[in-house]
Phi, psi and omega in degrees: 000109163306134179280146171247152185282171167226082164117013198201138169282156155313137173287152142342294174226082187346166186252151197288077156005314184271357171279130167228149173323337184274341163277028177235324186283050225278171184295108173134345199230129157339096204289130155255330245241329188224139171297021176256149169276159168232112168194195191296163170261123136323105180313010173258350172241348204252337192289286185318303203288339189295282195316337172292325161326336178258011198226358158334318189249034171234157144317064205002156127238077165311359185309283167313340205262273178341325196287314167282346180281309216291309196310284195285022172237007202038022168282162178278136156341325144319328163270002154260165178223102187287139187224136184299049204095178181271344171297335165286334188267010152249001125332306158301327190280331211254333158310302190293299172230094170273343155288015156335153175230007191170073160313130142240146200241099188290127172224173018284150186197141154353137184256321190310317182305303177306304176339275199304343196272307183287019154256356195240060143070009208258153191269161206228113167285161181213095183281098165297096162293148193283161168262351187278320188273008184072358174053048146274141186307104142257110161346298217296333186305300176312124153302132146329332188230079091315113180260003184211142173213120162244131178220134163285127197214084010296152185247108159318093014301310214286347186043050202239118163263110186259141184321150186262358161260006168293344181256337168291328178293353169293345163224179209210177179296132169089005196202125181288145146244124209241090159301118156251117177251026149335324178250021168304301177303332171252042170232172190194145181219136175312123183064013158289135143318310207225220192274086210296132182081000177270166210228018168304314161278358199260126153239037190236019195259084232267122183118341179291152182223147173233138169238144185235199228163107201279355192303294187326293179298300187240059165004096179242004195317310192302327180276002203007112177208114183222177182205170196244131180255134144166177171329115174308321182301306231242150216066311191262007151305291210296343193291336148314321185249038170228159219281222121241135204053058155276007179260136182273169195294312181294330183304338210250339161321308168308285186323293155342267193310348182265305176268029166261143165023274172330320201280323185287321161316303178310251220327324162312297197276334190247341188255342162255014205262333175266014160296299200270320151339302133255051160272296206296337154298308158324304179320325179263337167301326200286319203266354157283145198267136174117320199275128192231128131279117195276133166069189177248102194300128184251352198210176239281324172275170176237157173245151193221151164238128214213120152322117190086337181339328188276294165338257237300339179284306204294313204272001178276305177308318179314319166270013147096021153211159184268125144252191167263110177300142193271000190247029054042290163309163155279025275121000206231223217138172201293356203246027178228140197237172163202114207223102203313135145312094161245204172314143203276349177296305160327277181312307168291341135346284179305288193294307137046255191295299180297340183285292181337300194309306228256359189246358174273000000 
Protein backbone atom coordinates (compact mmCIF):
# COMPACT_ATOMS: atom_id res chain seq x y z
CA UNK A 1 0.00 0.00 0.00
CA UNK A 2 1.35 3.34 -1.20
CA UNK A 3 1.29 6.56 1.17
CA UNK A 4 -0.29 9.48 -0.70
CA UNK A 5 2.00 12.84 -0.66
CA UNK A 6 0.00 16.06 0.05
CA UNK A 7 1.18 19.18 -1.07
CA UNK A 8 4.92 16.98 -2.75
CA UNK A 9 5.17 14.56 -5.96
CA UNK A 10 5.91 11.20 -5.55
CA UNK A 11 9.12 9.69 -5.06
CA UNK A 12 10.16 7.61 -7.69
CA UNK A 13 10.40 4.39 -5.12
CA UNK A 14 9.04 4.53 -1.24
CA UNK A 15 11.70 4.59 1.07
CA UNK A 16 12.28 1.26 2.98
CA UNK A 17 10.21 2.01 6.09
CA UNK A 18 11.73 -0.91 8.44
CA UNK A 19 15.23 0.48 8.23
CA UNK A 20 17.11 1.71 11.53
CA UNK A 21 19.78 3.08 12.28
CA UNK A 22 20.95 -0.42 14.17
CA UNK A 23 21.66 -2.11 10.89
CA UNK A 24 24.43 0.36 9.95
CA UNK A 25 25.97 -0.20 13.40
CA UNK A 26 27.35 -3.42 12.39
CA UNK A 27 30.48 -5.20 15.12
CA UNK A 28 33.38 -3.06 14.62
CA UNK A 29 32.38 0.14 13.63
CA UNK A 30 32.34 3.43 15.74
CA UNK A 31 28.35 3.65 16.11
CA UNK A 32 27.05 7.04 15.01
CA UNK A 33 24.21 5.42 13.46
CA UNK A 34 21.99 4.72 16.31
CA UNK A 35 20.47 7.23 19.17
CA UNK A 36 21.12 5.75 22.69
CA UNK A 37 23.56 6.80 24.85
CA UNK A 38 25.73 4.65 26.31
CA UNK A 39 27.41 4.96 29.61
CA UNK A 40 27.46 3.01 33.12
CA UNK A 41 23.89 2.42 34.56
CA UNK A 42 23.68 4.37 37.37
CA UNK A 43 23.07 2.17 40.39
CA UNK A 44 19.68 3.79 41.48
CA UNK A 45 18.56 2.13 38.05
CA UNK A 46 20.85 -0.78 37.90
CA UNK A 47 19.94 -1.86 41.96
CA UNK A 48 15.74 -2.11 41.01
CA UNK A 49 16.44 -3.97 37.82
CA UNK A 50 18.65 -6.82 39.60
CA UNK A 51 16.20 -7.18 42.53
CA UNK A 52 13.41 -7.43 39.56
CA UNK A 53 15.12 -10.55 38.45
CA UNK A 54 14.30 -12.20 41.53
CA UNK A 55 10.48 -11.88 41.36
CA UNK A 56 10.30 -13.35 37.49
CA UNK A 57 7.89 -15.72 38.70
CA UNK A 58 4.95 -13.58 39.71
CA UNK A 59 3.10 -11.68 37.26
CA UNK A 60 4.01 -7.86 35.93
CA UNK A 61 2.11 -5.19 38.45
CA UNK A 62 2.01 -2.21 36.28
CA UNK A 63 0.57 -0.64 39.20
CA UNK A 64 3.43 1.36 40.91
CA UNK A 65 5.11 2.08 37.75
CA UNK A 66 1.89 3.95 36.39
CA UNK A 67 1.65 5.21 39.74
CA UNK A 68 5.25 6.98 38.87
CA UNK A 69 5.12 7.78 35.31
CA UNK A 70 1.66 9.51 36.32
CA UNK A 71 3.53 11.36 39.39
CA UNK A 72 6.44 13.00 37.49
CA UNK A 73 4.01 14.16 34.59
CA UNK A 74 1.52 15.37 36.78
CA UNK A 75 -1.19 13.23 35.44
CA UNK A 76 -3.37 10.54 37.14
CA UNK A 77 -2.63 6.69 36.60
CA UNK A 78 -5.37 6.63 34.44
CA UNK A 79 -4.00 8.78 31.73
CA UNK A 80 -0.80 5.93 31.23
CA UNK A 81 -0.38 3.36 29.40
CA UNK A 82 2.91 1.18 29.84
CA UNK A 83 3.98 -0.07 26.75
CA UNK A 84 6.66 -2.74 25.54
CA UNK A 85 9.03 0.52 24.35
CA UNK A 86 7.22 3.39 22.20
CA UNK A 87 7.30 1.22 18.87
CA UNK A 88 4.35 -0.72 20.74
CA UNK A 89 2.12 2.24 21.56
CA UNK A 90 2.09 2.84 17.66
CA UNK A 91 0.89 -0.39 16.79
CA UNK A 92 -1.61 -0.14 19.66
CA UNK A 93 -2.51 3.29 17.91
CA UNK A 94 -2.60 2.02 14.57
CA UNK A 95 -4.85 -1.00 15.82
CA UNK A 96 -7.14 0.55 18.21
CA UNK A 97 -8.26 2.90 15.63
CA UNK A 98 -8.95 1.46 12.39
CA UNK A 99 -11.93 3.88 11.98
CA UNK A 100 -9.54 6.75 11.10
CA UNK A 101 -10.95 8.25 7.83
CA UNK A 102 -7.62 10.32 6.89
CA UNK A 103 -4.85 9.14 8.57
CA UNK A 104 -1.18 12.10 8.26
CA UNK A 105 2.19 11.19 9.05
CA UNK A 106 4.16 14.46 9.34
CA UNK A 107 7.60 13.65 7.92
CA UNK A 108 10.58 13.39 7.67
CA UNK A 109 9.82 11.39 11.04
CA UNK A 110 10.50 8.48 12.83
CA UNK A 111 9.17 5.52 10.03
CA UNK A 112 7.44 3.07 12.59
CA UNK A 113 4.24 5.36 13.09
CA UNK A 114 3.54 4.71 9.13
CA UNK A 115 4.57 1.47 9.35
CA UNK A 116 2.74 0.25 11.82
CA UNK A 117 -1.01 2.22 10.13
CA UNK A 118 0.06 0.68 6.78
CA UNK A 119 0.18 -2.76 8.29
CA UNK A 120 -3.15 -2.79 10.22
CA UNK A 121 -4.45 -2.00 6.42
CA UNK A 122 -4.90 1.99 6.81
CA UNK A 123 -4.19 4.41 3.75
CA UNK A 124 -1.24 7.08 5.06
CA UNK A 125 -1.42 10.62 4.07
CA UNK A 126 1.94 12.26 4.01
CA UNK A 127 2.64 16.44 5.18
CA UNK A 128 6.59 16.79 3.63
CA UNK A 129 8.19 19.40 5.40
CA UNK A 130 10.64 21.67 3.58
CA UNK A 131 14.13 21.20 4.01
CA UNK A 132 14.64 25.23 2.65
CA UNK A 133 12.29 26.01 5.87
CA UNK A 134 14.44 23.94 8.17
CA UNK A 135 11.63 21.44 8.09
CA UNK A 136 9.54 23.66 10.52
CA UNK A 137 5.75 22.62 11.53
CA UNK A 138 3.45 24.54 9.68
CA UNK A 139 -0.01 23.82 11.15
CA UNK A 140 -1.81 25.06 8.60
CA UNK A 141 -0.32 22.37 6.07
CA UNK A 142 -2.28 19.21 7.88
CA UNK A 143 -5.87 18.83 6.45
CA UNK A 144 -8.50 20.18 8.50
CA UNK A 145 -10.44 16.83 8.46
CA UNK A 146 -7.35 14.63 9.29
CA UNK A 147 -8.63 12.57 12.07
CA UNK A 148 -5.15 10.69 13.42
CA UNK A 149 -2.36 13.29 12.73
CA UNK A 150 1.35 11.84 14.13
CA UNK A 151 4.23 14.05 14.23
CA UNK A 152 7.61 13.87 16.08
CA UNK A 153 8.80 16.73 18.72
CA UNK A 154 12.31 16.55 18.80
CA UNK A 155 11.36 15.01 15.36
CA UNK A 156 13.56 11.92 14.31
CA UNK A 157 15.90 12.74 11.66
CA UNK A 158 16.02 16.40 11.79
CA UNK A 159 16.28 17.15 15.70
CA UNK A 160 13.86 19.91 14.88
CA UNK A 161 12.02 21.02 18.23
CA UNK A 162 8.78 22.90 17.27
CA UNK A 163 7.43 25.43 19.55
CA UNK A 164 4.68 23.39 21.40
CA UNK A 165 2.03 25.50 20.62
CA UNK A 166 2.41 25.03 17.18
CA UNK A 167 1.91 21.47 17.54
CA UNK A 168 -0.89 22.14 20.07
CA UNK A 169 -2.59 24.12 17.28
CA UNK A 170 -2.84 21.02 15.55
CA UNK A 171 -5.86 19.62 17.80
CA UNK A 172 -9.23 19.61 17.62
CA UNK A 173 -12.22 17.94 18.42
CA UNK A 174 -13.00 14.84 16.60
CA UNK A 175 -9.36 14.17 15.83
CA UNK A 176 -6.31 11.76 17.63
CA UNK A 177 -3.38 13.74 17.66
CA UNK A 178 -0.23 11.43 18.55
CA UNK A 179 3.40 13.82 19.67
CA UNK A 180 6.11 11.04 19.69
CA UNK A 181 8.40 13.00 22.25
CA UNK A 182 10.74 9.95 22.38
CA UNK A 183 13.67 12.14 22.21
CA UNK A 184 12.00 14.71 24.70
CA UNK A 185 14.40 13.91 27.96
CA UNK A 186 17.53 15.02 25.64
CA UNK A 187 16.74 18.38 24.71
CA UNK A 188 17.37 21.45 27.45
CA UNK A 189 16.82 25.27 26.99
CA UNK A 190 18.94 27.84 28.74
CA UNK A 191 16.04 29.12 31.92
CA UNK A 192 13.88 25.91 30.91
CA UNK A 193 13.12 23.89 33.99
CA UNK A 194 12.17 20.86 32.61
CA UNK A 195 11.66 19.76 28.97
CA UNK A 196 11.26 22.44 26.43
CA UNK A 197 8.04 22.31 23.88
CA UNK A 198 6.81 19.27 25.24
CA UNK A 199 2.82 18.64 25.71
CA UNK A 200 3.52 15.75 28.35
CA UNK A 201 2.03 17.49 30.94
CA UNK A 202 -1.13 19.14 28.72
CA UNK A 203 -4.19 18.21 29.80
CA UNK A 204 -6.51 20.54 28.25
CA UNK A 205 -5.85 19.29 25.09
CA UNK A 206 -8.67 17.00 23.23
CA UNK A 207 -7.54 13.79 21.21
CA UNK A 208 -3.77 14.06 22.54
CA UNK A 209 -1.78 11.43 22.81
CA UNK A 210 1.95 11.75 23.57
CA UNK A 211 4.52 8.84 23.41
CA UNK A 212 7.46 8.68 25.23
CA UNK A 213 10.46 6.41 25.69
CA UNK A 214 13.11 5.36 28.21
CA UNK A 215 15.28 4.31 25.56
CA UNK A 216 17.21 7.12 24.32
CA UNK A 217 18.80 8.66 27.80
CA UNK A 218 19.63 5.24 29.92
CA UNK A 219 20.00 2.92 26.96
CA UNK A 220 17.26 0.74 27.69
CA UNK A 221 16.75 -0.50 24.07
CA UNK A 222 17.08 -4.05 25.08
CA UNK A 223 14.57 -3.82 27.59
CA UNK A 224 11.74 -1.93 25.66
CA UNK A 225 9.69 0.04 27.94
CA UNK A 226 8.02 3.43 26.97
CA UNK A 227 4.30 4.59 27.84
CA UNK A 228 1.79 6.33 26.42
CA UNK A 229 -0.14 10.15 27.95
CA UNK A 230 -3.30 10.81 27.18
CA UNK A 231 -7.18 10.85 27.86
CA UNK A 232 -8.09 7.70 30.12
CA UNK A 233 -11.35 6.65 27.46
CA UNK A 234 -8.76 6.86 24.21
CA UNK A 235 -6.26 4.93 26.54
CA UNK A 236 -8.30 2.35 27.73
CA UNK A 237 -9.38 1.51 23.56
CA UNK A 238 -5.53 1.11 22.96
CA UNK A 239 -5.02 -1.06 26.33
CA UNK A 240 -7.87 -3.37 24.84
CA UNK A 241 -5.78 -3.86 21.81
CA UNK A 242 -2.60 -4.98 24.11
CA UNK A 243 -1.07 -8.33 24.75
CA UNK A 244 -2.02 -9.13 28.54
CA UNK A 245 1.38 -8.40 30.75
CA UNK A 246 3.11 -6.86 27.90
CA UNK A 247 5.33 -4.86 29.99
CA UNK A 248 8.22 -7.14 31.93
CA UNK A 249 8.50 -7.21 35.61
CA UNK A 250 11.99 -5.44 35.04
CA UNK A 251 10.63 -2.96 32.40
CA UNK A 252 8.60 -1.88 34.73
CA UNK A 253 11.02 -1.44 37.42
CA UNK A 254 12.98 0.80 35.02
CA UNK A 255 10.17 2.84 34.63
CA UNK A 256 9.68 3.47 38.08
CA UNK A 257 13.06 4.19 38.95
CA UNK A 258 13.47 6.67 35.73
CA UNK A 259 10.52 9.00 36.96
CA UNK A 260 11.70 9.64 40.39
CA UNK A 261 12.50 13.04 41.41
CA UNK A 262 16.48 11.96 41.34
CA UNK A 263 16.35 10.29 38.01
CA UNK A 264 14.74 13.21 36.41
CA UNK A 265 17.38 15.96 37.93
CA UNK A 266 19.90 13.12 36.55
CA UNK A 267 18.15 13.48 32.93
CA UNK A 268 18.13 17.17 33.48
CA UNK A 269 21.44 17.39 33.93
CA UNK A 270 22.54 14.92 31.28
CA UNK A 271 20.56 16.74 28.49
CA UNK A 272 22.25 19.75 28.95
CA UNK A 273 25.78 18.14 29.02
CA UNK A 274 24.71 16.90 25.42
CA UNK A 275 23.98 20.47 24.48
CA UNK A 276 27.21 21.39 24.44
CA UNK A 277 28.35 18.35 22.73
CA UNK A 278 26.43 19.15 20.11
CA UNK A 279 27.47 22.63 19.65
CA UNK A 280 30.70 20.89 19.03
CA UNK A 281 29.53 18.88 16.63
CA UNK A 282 28.00 21.31 14.88
CA UNK A 283 30.93 23.49 14.95
CA UNK A 284 32.89 21.15 13.38
CA UNK A 285 30.48 19.81 10.95
CA UNK A 286 29.81 23.65 9.69
CA UNK A 287 33.37 23.92 9.07
CA UNK A 288 33.54 21.03 6.32
CA UNK A 289 32.89 22.12 2.66
CA UNK A 290 29.87 20.79 1.16
CA UNK A 291 28.66 19.82 4.40
CA UNK A 292 24.93 21.99 5.38
CA UNK A 293 23.36 21.26 8.88
CA UNK A 294 19.80 21.39 8.98
CA UNK A 295 18.12 23.91 11.23
CA UNK A 296 19.41 24.03 14.75
CA UNK A 297 19.44 20.88 15.88
CA UNK A 298 17.74 20.09 19.14
CA UNK A 299 18.27 16.33 20.54
CA UNK A 300 21.06 13.66 20.59
CA UNK A 301 21.74 13.78 16.76
CA UNK A 302 22.10 16.08 13.77
CA UNK A 303 20.62 15.76 10.34
CA UNK A 304 23.65 17.08 7.75
CA UNK A 305 23.14 17.59 4.19
CA UNK A 306 26.21 16.49 1.60
CA UNK A 307 26.35 15.78 -2.04
CA UNK A 308 27.03 12.48 -2.56
CA UNK A 309 26.38 11.42 0.98
CA UNK A 310 25.50 7.94 -0.18
CA UNK A 311 29.66 7.34 -1.58
CA UNK A 312 30.70 9.03 1.66
CA UNK A 313 28.85 6.87 4.08
CA UNK A 314 30.33 3.74 2.30
CA UNK A 315 33.72 5.40 2.23
CA UNK A 316 33.04 6.38 5.97
CA UNK A 317 32.40 2.45 6.85
CA UNK A 318 35.52 1.53 5.30
CA UNK A 319 37.20 3.71 8.12
CA UNK A 320 35.74 2.11 10.91
CA UNK A 321 32.06 4.74 11.26
CA UNK A 322 28.80 4.27 11.10
CA UNK A 323 26.09 6.85 10.20
CA UNK A 324 22.50 6.96 9.55
CA UNK A 325 21.50 7.11 5.96
CA UNK A 326 19.08 9.67 5.28
CA UNK A 327 17.07 8.24 2.24
CA UNK A 328 15.19 5.98 4.34
CA UNK A 329 13.21 8.65 5.61
CA UNK A 330 10.43 10.33 3.52
CA UNK A 331 10.88 13.66 2.73
CA UNK A 332 15.17 13.05 2.55
CA UNK A 333 17.15 11.12 -0.02
CA UNK A 334 20.24 9.89 -0.75
CA UNK A 335 22.18 13.18 0.00
CA UNK A 336 21.36 13.16 3.77
CA UNK A 337 23.34 11.25 6.66
CA UNK A 338 21.92 11.63 10.52
CA UNK A 339 24.59 11.61 12.63
CA UNK A 340 24.74 10.78 16.74
CA UNK A 341 25.98 13.44 19.20
CA UNK A 342 28.82 11.79 21.24
CA UNK A 343 31.97 13.09 23.19
CA UNK A 344 33.71 15.68 21.79
CA UNK A 345 36.74 13.53 21.60
CA UNK A 346 34.69 11.29 19.40
CA UNK A 347 33.41 13.74 17.38
CA UNK A 348 36.72 15.45 16.45
CA UNK A 349 37.99 12.04 15.55
CA UNK A 350 35.01 11.27 13.26
CA UNK A 351 34.79 14.75 11.40
CA UNK A 352 38.77 13.89 11.13
CA UNK A 353 38.27 11.33 9.36
CA UNK A 354 35.12 12.76 7.61
CA UNK A 355 37.31 16.05 6.17
CA UNK A 356 40.21 13.40 4.46
CA UNK A 357 36.77 11.48 2.43
CA UNK A 358 35.64 14.99 1.21
CA UNK A 359 38.86 16.36 0.70
CA UNK A 360 40.34 13.16 -1.56
Amino acid sequence: MRAQLIGTAAPADEPDLGHHGDAEATPGLVDLAVNVRRAPMPDWLADPLVTALGALAAYPDPGPARAAVAARHGRTPEEVLLTAGAAEGFVLIARALREARRPVVVHPQFTEPEAALRAAGHTVERVLLDAGDDFRLDPSRVPADADLVLLGNPTNPTSVLHPAEAVAALARPGRVLVVDEAFADTTAAAGVEGEPESLAARRDLPGLLVVRSLTKTWGLAGLRIGYLLGEPPLLARLAAAQPLWAVSTPALAAATACASPAAVAAERAIAAGLAADRDHLVSRLSGLPGVRVAGRPASAFVLVHLPGAAAVRERLRERGWAVRRGDTFPGLGPDWLRIAVRDPATTDAFTDVLAEILEA
